[in-house]
Short mmCIF file of C-alpha atoms and ligand atoms in Angstrom, two decimals:
data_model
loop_
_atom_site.label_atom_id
_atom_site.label_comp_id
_atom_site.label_asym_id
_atom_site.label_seq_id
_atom_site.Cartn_x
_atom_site.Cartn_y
_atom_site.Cartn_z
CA UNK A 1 0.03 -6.69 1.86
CA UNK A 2 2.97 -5.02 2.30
CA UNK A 3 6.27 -6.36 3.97
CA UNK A 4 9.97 -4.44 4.23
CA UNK A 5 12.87 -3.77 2.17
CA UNK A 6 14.64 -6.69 3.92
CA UNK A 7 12.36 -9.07 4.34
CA UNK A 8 11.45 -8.50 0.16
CA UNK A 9 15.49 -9.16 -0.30
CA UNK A 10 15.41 -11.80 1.68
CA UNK A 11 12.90 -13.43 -0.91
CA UNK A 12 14.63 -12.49 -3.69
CA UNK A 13 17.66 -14.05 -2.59
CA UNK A 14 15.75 -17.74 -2.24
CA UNK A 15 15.23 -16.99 -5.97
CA UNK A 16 18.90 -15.83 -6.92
CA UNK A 17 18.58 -12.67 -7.34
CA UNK A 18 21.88 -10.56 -6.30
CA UNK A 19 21.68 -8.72 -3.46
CA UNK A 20 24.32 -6.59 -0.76
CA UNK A 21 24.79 -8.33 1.88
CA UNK A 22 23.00 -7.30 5.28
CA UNK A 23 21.72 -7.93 8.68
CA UNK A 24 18.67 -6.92 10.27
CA UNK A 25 19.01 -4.38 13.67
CA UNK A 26 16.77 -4.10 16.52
CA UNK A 27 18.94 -2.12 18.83
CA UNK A 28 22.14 -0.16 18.84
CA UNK A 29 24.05 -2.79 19.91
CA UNK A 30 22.77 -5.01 16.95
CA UNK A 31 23.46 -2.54 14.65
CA UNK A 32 27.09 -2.10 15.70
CA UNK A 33 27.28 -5.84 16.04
CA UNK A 34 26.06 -6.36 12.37
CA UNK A 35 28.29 -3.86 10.98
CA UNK A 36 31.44 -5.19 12.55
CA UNK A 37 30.16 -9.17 11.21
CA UNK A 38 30.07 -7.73 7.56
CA UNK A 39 33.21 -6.40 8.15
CA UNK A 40 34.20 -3.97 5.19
CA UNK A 41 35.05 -0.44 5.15
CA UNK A 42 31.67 1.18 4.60
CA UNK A 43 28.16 0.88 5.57
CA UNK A 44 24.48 1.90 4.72
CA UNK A 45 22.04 2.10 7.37
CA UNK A 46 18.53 1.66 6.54
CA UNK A 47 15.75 2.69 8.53
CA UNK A 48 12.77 -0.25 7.69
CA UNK A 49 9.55 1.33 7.20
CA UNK A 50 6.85 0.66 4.98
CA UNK A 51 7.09 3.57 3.00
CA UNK A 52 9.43 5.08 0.30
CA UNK A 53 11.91 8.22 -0.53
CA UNK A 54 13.88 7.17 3.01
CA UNK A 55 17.11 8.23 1.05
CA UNK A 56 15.83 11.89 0.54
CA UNK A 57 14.36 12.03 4.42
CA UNK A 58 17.68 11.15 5.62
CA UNK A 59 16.46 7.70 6.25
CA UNK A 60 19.78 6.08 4.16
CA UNK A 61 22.75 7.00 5.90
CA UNK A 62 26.34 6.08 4.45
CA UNK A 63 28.46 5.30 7.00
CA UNK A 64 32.45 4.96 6.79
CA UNK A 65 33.15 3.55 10.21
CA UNK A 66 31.95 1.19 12.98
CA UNK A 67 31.21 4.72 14.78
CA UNK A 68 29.51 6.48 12.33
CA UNK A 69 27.31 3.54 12.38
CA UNK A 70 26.94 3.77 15.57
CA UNK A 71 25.71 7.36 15.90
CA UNK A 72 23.15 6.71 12.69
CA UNK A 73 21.77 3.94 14.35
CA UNK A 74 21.21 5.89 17.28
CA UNK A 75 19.29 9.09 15.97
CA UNK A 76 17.31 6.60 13.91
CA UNK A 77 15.57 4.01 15.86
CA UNK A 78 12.73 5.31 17.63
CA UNK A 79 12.66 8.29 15.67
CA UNK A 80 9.83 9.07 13.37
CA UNK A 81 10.39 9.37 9.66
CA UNK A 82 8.26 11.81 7.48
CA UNK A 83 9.40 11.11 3.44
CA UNK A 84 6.82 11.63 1.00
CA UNK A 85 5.12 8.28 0.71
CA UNK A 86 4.28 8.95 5.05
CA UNK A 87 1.88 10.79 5.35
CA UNK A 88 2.25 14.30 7.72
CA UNK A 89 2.14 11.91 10.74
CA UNK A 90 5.17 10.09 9.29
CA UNK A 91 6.09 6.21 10.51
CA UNK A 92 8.49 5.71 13.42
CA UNK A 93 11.20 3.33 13.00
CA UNK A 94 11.52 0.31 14.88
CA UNK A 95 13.73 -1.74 12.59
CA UNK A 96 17.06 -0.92 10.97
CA UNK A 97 19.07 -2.73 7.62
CA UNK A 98 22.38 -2.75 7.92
CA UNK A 99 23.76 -3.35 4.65
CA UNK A 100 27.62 -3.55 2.73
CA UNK A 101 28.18 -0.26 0.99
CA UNK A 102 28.60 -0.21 -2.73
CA UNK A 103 30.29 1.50 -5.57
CA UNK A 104 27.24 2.67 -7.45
CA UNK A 105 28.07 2.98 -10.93
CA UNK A 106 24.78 3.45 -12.38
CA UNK A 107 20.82 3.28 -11.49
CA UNK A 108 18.26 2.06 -13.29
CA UNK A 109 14.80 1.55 -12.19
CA UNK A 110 12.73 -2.36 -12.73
CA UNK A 111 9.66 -3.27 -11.68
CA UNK A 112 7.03 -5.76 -12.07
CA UNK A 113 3.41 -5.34 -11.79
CA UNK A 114 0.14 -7.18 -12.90
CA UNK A 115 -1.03 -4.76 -15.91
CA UNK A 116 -4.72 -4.93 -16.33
CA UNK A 117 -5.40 -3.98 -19.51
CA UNK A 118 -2.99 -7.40 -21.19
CA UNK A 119 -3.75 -9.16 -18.63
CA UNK A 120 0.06 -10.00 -18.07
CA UNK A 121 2.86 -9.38 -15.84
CA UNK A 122 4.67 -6.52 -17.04
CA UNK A 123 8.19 -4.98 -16.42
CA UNK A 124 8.58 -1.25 -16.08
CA UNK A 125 11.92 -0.37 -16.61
CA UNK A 126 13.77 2.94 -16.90
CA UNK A 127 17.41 4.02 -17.40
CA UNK A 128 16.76 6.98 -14.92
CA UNK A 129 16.45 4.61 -11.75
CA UNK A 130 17.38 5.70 -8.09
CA UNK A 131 14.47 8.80 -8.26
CA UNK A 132 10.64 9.43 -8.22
CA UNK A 133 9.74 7.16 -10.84
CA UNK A 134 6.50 9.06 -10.92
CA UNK A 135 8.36 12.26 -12.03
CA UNK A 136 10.23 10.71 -14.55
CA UNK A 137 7.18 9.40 -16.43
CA UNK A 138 5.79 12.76 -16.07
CA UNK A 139 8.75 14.88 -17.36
CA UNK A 140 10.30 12.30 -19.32
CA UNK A 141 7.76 9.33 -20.62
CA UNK A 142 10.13 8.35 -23.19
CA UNK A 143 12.26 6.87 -20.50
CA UNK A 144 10.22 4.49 -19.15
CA UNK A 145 9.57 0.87 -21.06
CA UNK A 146 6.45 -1.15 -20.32
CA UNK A 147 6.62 -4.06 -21.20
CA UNK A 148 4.04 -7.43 -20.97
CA UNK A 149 5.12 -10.67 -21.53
CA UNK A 150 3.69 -13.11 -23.57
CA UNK A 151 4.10 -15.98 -22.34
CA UNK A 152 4.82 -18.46 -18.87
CA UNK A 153 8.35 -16.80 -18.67
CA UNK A 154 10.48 -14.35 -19.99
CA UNK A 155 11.61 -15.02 -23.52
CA UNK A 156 14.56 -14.44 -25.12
CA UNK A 157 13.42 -11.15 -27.27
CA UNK A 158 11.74 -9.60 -24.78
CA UNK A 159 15.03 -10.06 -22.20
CA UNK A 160 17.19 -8.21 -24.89
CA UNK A 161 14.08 -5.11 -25.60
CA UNK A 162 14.23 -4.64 -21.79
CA UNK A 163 18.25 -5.06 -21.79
CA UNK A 164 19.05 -2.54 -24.67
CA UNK A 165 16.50 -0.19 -23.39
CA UNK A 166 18.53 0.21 -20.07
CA UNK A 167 21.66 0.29 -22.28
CA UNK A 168 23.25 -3.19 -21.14
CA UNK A 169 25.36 -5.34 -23.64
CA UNK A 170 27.47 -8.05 -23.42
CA UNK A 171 27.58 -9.87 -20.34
CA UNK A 172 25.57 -7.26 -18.31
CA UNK A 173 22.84 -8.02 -21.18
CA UNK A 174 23.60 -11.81 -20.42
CA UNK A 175 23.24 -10.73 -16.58
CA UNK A 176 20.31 -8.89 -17.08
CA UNK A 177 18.03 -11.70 -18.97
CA UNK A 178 19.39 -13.93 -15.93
CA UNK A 179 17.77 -11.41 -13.45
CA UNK A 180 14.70 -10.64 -15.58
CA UNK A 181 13.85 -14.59 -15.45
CA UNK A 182 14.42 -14.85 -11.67
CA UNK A 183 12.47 -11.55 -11.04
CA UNK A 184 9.76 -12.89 -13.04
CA UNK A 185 9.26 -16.55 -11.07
CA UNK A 186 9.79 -14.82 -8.17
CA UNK A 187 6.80 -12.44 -8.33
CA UNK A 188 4.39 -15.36 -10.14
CA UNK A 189 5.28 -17.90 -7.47
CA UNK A 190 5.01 -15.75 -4.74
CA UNK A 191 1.95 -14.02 -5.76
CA UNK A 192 3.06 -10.51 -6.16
CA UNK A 193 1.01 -7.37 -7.23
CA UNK A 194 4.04 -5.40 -7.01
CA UNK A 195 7.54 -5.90 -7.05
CA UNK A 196 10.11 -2.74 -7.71
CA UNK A 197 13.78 -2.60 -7.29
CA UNK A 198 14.67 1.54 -7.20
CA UNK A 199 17.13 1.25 -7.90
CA UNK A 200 18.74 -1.71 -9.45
CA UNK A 201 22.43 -0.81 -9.49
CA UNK A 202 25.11 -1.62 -11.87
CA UNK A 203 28.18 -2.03 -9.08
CA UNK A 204 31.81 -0.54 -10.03
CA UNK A 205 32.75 -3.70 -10.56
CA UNK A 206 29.76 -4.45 -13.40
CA UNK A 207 27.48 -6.33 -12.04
CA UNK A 208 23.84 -5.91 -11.73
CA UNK A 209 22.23 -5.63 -7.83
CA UNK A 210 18.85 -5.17 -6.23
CA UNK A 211 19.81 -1.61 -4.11
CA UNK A 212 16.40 -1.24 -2.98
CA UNK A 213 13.32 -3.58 -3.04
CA UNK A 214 9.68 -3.55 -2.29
CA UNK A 215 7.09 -6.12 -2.72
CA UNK A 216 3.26 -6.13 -2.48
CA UNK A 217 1.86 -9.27 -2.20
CA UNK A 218 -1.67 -10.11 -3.68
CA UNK A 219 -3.83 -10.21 -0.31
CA UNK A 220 -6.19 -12.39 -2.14
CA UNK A 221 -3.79 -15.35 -2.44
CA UNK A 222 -2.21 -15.27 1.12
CA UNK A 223 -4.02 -17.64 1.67
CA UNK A 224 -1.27 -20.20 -0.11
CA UNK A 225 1.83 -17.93 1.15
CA UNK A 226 1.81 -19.41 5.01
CA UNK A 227 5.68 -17.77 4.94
CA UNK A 228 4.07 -14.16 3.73
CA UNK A 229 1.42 -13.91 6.10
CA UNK A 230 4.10 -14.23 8.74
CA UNK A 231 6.01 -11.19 7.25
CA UNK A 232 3.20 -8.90 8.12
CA UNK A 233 4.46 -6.14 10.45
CA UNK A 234 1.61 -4.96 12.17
CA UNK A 235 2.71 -1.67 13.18
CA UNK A 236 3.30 -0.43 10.02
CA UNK A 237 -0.71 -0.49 8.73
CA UNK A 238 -3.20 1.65 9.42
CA UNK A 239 -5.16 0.60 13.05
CA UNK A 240 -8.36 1.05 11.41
CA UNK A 241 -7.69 -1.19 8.44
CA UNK A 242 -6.85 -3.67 11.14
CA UNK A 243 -9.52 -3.22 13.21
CA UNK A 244 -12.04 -3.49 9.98
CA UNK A 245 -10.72 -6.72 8.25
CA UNK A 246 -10.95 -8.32 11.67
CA UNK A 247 -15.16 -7.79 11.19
CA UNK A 248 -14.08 -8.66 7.36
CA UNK A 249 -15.16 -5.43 6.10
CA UNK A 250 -12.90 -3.93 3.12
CA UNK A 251 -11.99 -0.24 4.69
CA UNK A 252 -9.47 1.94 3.55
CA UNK A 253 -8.43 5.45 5.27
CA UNK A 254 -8.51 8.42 3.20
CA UNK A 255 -7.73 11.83 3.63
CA UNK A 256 -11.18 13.30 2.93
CA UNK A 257 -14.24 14.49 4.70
CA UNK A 258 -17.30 12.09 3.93
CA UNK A 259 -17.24 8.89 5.99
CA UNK A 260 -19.00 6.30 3.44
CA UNK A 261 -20.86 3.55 4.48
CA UNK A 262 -21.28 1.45 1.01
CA UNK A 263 -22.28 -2.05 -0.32
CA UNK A 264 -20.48 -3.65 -3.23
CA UNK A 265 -16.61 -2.16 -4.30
CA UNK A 266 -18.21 -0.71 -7.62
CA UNK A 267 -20.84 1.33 -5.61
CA UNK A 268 -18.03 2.20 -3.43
CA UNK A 269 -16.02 3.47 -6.34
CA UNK A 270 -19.18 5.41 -7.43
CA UNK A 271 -19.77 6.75 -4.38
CA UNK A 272 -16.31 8.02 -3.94
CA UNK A 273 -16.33 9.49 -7.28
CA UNK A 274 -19.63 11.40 -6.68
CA UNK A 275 -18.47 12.84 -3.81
CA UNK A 276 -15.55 14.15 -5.52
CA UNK A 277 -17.67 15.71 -8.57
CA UNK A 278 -19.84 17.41 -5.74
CA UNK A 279 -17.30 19.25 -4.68
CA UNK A 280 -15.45 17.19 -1.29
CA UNK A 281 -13.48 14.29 -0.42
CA UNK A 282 -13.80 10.63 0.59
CA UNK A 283 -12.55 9.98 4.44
CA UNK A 284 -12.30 6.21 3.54
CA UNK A 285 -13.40 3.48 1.10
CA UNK A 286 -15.54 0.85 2.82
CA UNK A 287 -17.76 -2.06 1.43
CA UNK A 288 -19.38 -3.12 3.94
CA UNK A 289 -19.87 -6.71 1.37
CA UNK A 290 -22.93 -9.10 0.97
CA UNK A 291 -22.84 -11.11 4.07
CA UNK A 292 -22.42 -8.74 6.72
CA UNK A 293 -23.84 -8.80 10.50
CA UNK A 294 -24.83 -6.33 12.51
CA UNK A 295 -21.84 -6.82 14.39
CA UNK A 296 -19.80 -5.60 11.23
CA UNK A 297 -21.51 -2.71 10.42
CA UNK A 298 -21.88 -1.53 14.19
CA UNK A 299 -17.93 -2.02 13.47
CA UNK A 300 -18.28 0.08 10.39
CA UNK A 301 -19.83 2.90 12.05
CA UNK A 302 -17.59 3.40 15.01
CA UNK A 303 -14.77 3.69 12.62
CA UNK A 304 -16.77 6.35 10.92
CA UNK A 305 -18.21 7.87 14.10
CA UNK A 306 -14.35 8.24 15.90
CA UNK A 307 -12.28 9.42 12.79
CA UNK A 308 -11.81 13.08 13.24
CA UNK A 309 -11.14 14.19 10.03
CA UNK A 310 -14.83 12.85 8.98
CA UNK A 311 -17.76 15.48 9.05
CA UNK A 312 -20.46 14.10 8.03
CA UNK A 313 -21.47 10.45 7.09
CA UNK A 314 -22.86 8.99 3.54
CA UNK A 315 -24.57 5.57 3.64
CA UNK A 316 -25.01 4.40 0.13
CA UNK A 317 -26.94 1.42 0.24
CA UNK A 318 -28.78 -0.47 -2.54
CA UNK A 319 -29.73 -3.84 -0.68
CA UNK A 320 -29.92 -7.09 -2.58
CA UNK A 321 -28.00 -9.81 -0.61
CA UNK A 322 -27.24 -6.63 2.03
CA UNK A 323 -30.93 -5.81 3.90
CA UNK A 324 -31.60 -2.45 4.96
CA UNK A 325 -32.48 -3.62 8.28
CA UNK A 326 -28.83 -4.99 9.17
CA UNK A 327 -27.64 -1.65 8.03
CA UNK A 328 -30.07 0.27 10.46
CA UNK A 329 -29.32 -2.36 13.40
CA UNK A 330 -26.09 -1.52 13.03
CA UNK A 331 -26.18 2.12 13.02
CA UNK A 332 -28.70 1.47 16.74
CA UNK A 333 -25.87 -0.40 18.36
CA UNK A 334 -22.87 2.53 17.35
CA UNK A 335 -24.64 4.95 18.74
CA UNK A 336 -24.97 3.16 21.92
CA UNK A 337 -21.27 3.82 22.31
CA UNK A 338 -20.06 6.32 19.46
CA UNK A 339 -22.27 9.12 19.71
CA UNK A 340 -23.65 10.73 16.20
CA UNK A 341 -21.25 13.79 16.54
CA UNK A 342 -21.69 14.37 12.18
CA UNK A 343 -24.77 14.70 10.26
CA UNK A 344 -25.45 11.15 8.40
CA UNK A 345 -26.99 11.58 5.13
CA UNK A 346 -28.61 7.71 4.72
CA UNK A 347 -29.63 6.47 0.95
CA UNK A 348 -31.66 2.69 1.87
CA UNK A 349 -33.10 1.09 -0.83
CA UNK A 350 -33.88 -2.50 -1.66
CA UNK A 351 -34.30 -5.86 0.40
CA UNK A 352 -36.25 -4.57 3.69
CA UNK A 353 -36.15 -0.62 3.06
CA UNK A 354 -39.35 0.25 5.02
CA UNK A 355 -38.32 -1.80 7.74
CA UNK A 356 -34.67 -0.59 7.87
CA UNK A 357 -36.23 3.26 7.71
CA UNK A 358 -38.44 2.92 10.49
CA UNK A 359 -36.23 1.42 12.90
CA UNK A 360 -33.93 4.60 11.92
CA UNK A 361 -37.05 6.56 12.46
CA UNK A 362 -38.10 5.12 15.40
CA UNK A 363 -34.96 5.88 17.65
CA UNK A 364 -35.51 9.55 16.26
CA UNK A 365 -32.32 9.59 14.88
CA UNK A 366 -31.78 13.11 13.13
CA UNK A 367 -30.64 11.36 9.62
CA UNK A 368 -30.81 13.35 6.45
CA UNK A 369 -33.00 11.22 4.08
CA UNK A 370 -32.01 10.88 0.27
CA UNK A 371 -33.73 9.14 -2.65
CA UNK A 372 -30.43 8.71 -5.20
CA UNK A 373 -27.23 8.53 -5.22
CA UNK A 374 -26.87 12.29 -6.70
CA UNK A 375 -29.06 13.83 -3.86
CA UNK A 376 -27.28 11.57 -1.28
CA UNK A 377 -24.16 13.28 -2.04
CA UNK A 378 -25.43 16.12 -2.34
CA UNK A 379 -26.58 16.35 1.03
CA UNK A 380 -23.64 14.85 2.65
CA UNK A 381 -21.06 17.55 0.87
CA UNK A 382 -23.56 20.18 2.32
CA UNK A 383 -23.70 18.60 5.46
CA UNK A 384 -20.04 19.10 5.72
CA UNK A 385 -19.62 22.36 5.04
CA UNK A 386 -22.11 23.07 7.98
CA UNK A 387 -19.65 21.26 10.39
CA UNK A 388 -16.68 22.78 9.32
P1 GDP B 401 14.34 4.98 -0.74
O1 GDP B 401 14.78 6.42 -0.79
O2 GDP B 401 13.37 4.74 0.37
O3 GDP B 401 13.83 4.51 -2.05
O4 GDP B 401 15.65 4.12 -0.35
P2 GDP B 401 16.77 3.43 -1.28
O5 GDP B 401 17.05 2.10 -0.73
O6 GDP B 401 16.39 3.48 -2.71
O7 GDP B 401 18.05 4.34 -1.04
C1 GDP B 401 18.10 5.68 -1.49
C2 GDP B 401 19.44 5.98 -2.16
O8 GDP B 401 20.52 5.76 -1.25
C3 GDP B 401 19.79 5.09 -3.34
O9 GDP B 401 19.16 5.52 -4.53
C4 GDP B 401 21.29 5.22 -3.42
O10 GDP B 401 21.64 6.37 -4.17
C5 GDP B 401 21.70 5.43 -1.95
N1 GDP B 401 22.29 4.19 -1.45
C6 GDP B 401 21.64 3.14 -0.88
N2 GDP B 401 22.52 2.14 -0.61
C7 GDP B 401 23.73 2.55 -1.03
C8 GDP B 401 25.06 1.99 -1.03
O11 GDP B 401 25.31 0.85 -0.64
N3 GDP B 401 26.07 2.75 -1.54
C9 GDP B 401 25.84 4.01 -2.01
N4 GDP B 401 26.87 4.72 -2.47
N5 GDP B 401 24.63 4.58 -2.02
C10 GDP B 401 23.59 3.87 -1.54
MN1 MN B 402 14.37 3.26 -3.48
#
């Protein structure tokens, strides 16, 4: 789960970390109001959406007086921000930062993120901060550090590796072990996936700041983080992702063609992949999971059945917990009010096949029938080629 720039200061602040000081703006008048209360000589307005690469979008505006503030805040709120994390449709804004400006003397780039492979919390950092991280490691990969650590907290060794790497001595090194240790209990306690400052800032006058921050928390321990779950900004996440973990169903939107209808994340994954190697795209990732009503999948399909961009539908199926006949139930009560306006290419096999098929076959539903995965897939990346 995602929250915003502030809110992810906010937090880091609890734990010590150094950040500007800055108000949060819901209106004009707030933002003028905030400005004035942090009184200096020059501002940054931040548009608060849950996406990145504001700055270059014109989403960071500098402001040198109470006016220009004023006027940024104004062409901002409401508007709707395309940077390159959006999406084409872009994300309006309905929240602005208003923050102290700094003297930026350098940027480097620190994050922290569960690595998979040492099954530790690592730190990425980079002396090229403040850009597309992603572009550095591809043009430059001897820039970026990644480092795991060892133990329960950051040790002394692996503060200076991370510290010289980013070119910090003497106090800043001092400064930067300090940080490192907060960043670190700060993601652990609050259950982070992902935590990046872009940049971390060394100010004019030397000391280290979080400029930018974004967390991720881990969705599967919200349930402990009462204070995170009340973060959550509704507006900001995809309405079908909502919709779908109300029925508990693990959807998420794509930009492909084939609508998939799965059980169990690693089928999903195949699935997706399949698709791919046949030649199309995925229009979402959804597993539908072992326990799962008729209600759900009905759910499942409507999502399917009213997403434009999907031409024709792939149900992957291999029933063990999952029977065939709560799949096929589902797909009778969708089309009750979501019409079948794509092919549907169905693959049912396992716990209650033949009854599952028949009730398909019985409504005289025109589904494409496969026997694998392969010829599922197949069908489905034929099937959408017809329809487009
Ligand atoms: P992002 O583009 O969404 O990642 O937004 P950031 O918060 O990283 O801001 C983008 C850029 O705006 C930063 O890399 C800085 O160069 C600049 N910026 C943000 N705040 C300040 C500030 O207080 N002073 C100055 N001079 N520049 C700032
Ligand atoms: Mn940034």
């Amino acid at each position: 789960m995602n929250i915003h720039e502030y809110q992810a200061k906010a937090m880091l602040a609890e734990f010590g970390v150094p950040v500007p000081r800055g108000k949060l703006a819901l209106s004009v008048a707030e933002a003028v109001t905030a400005a004035e209360s942090l009184n200096g000589s020059v501002w940054v307005v931040k548009a608060q959406i849950h996406a990145g690469g504001r700055g270059k979008a014109g989403g960071v505006r500098i402001c040198k007086s109470i006016g220009e503030v004023k006027a940024a805040a104004t062409d901002l709120l409401g508007s709707v921000l395309v940077t390159k994390q959006t999406g084409e449709a872009g994300k309006q804004v309905n929240r602005l930062y208003i923050e102290e400006g700094l003297n930026i003397a350098r940027e480097f780039y620190l994050s922290l993120l569960v690595d998979r492979e040492t099954e530790r919390v690592a730190f990425v950092a980079s002396p090229a901060g403040g850009m597309d991280i992603e572009e550095v490691a591809a043009s430059s990969p001897e820039k970026i550090l990644t480092l795991s650590i060892a133990g329960d907290e950051v040790s002394e060794n692996e503060a200076q590796k991370i510290a010289a790497f980013l070119g910090l001595e003497g106090e800043q090194e001092k400064a930067c072990a300090d940080l490192l240790e907060k960043l670190y209990r700060a993601f652990t306690e609050k259950d982070g996936s992902m935590l990046e400052l872009n940049p971390l800032i060394l100010t004019g006058g030397g000391k280290l700041m979080a400029l930018d921050a974004k967390f991720v928390a881990d969705s599967n321990a919200l349930y402990r983080h009462a204070e995170i779950v009340g973060l959550r900004d509704l507006s900001e996440e995809d309405p079908r992702e909502i919709e779908a973990s109300q029925f508990g169903l693990n959807y998420i939107a794509l930009d492909g063609h084939i609508g998939c209808m799965v059980n169990g994340a690693g089928l999903a994954m195949a699935t997706m992949d399949i698709i791919q190697l046949k030649g199309d795209r995925p229009a979402n990732f959804l597993d539908v999971g072992g326990g799962v009503t008729v209600d759900a999948v009905c759910e499942a399909f409507k999502l399917l059945f009213s997403d434009d961009h999907v031409k024709a539908v792939l149900v992957n199926i291999f029933g063990g917990i999952v029977r065939c006949d709560i799949i096929a139930g589902g797909l009778l009560e969708a089309i009750k009010t979501h019409p079948m306006r794509v092919p549907v290419v169905m693959r049912l096999v396992g716990t209650n096949e033949e009854e599952g098929r028949r009730m398909v076959k019985d409504a005289r539903l025109d589904v494409r029938w496969a026997n694998d995965l392969d010829q599922a897939a197949e069908l489905a990346v034929a099937a959408a080629r017809e329809v487009a």
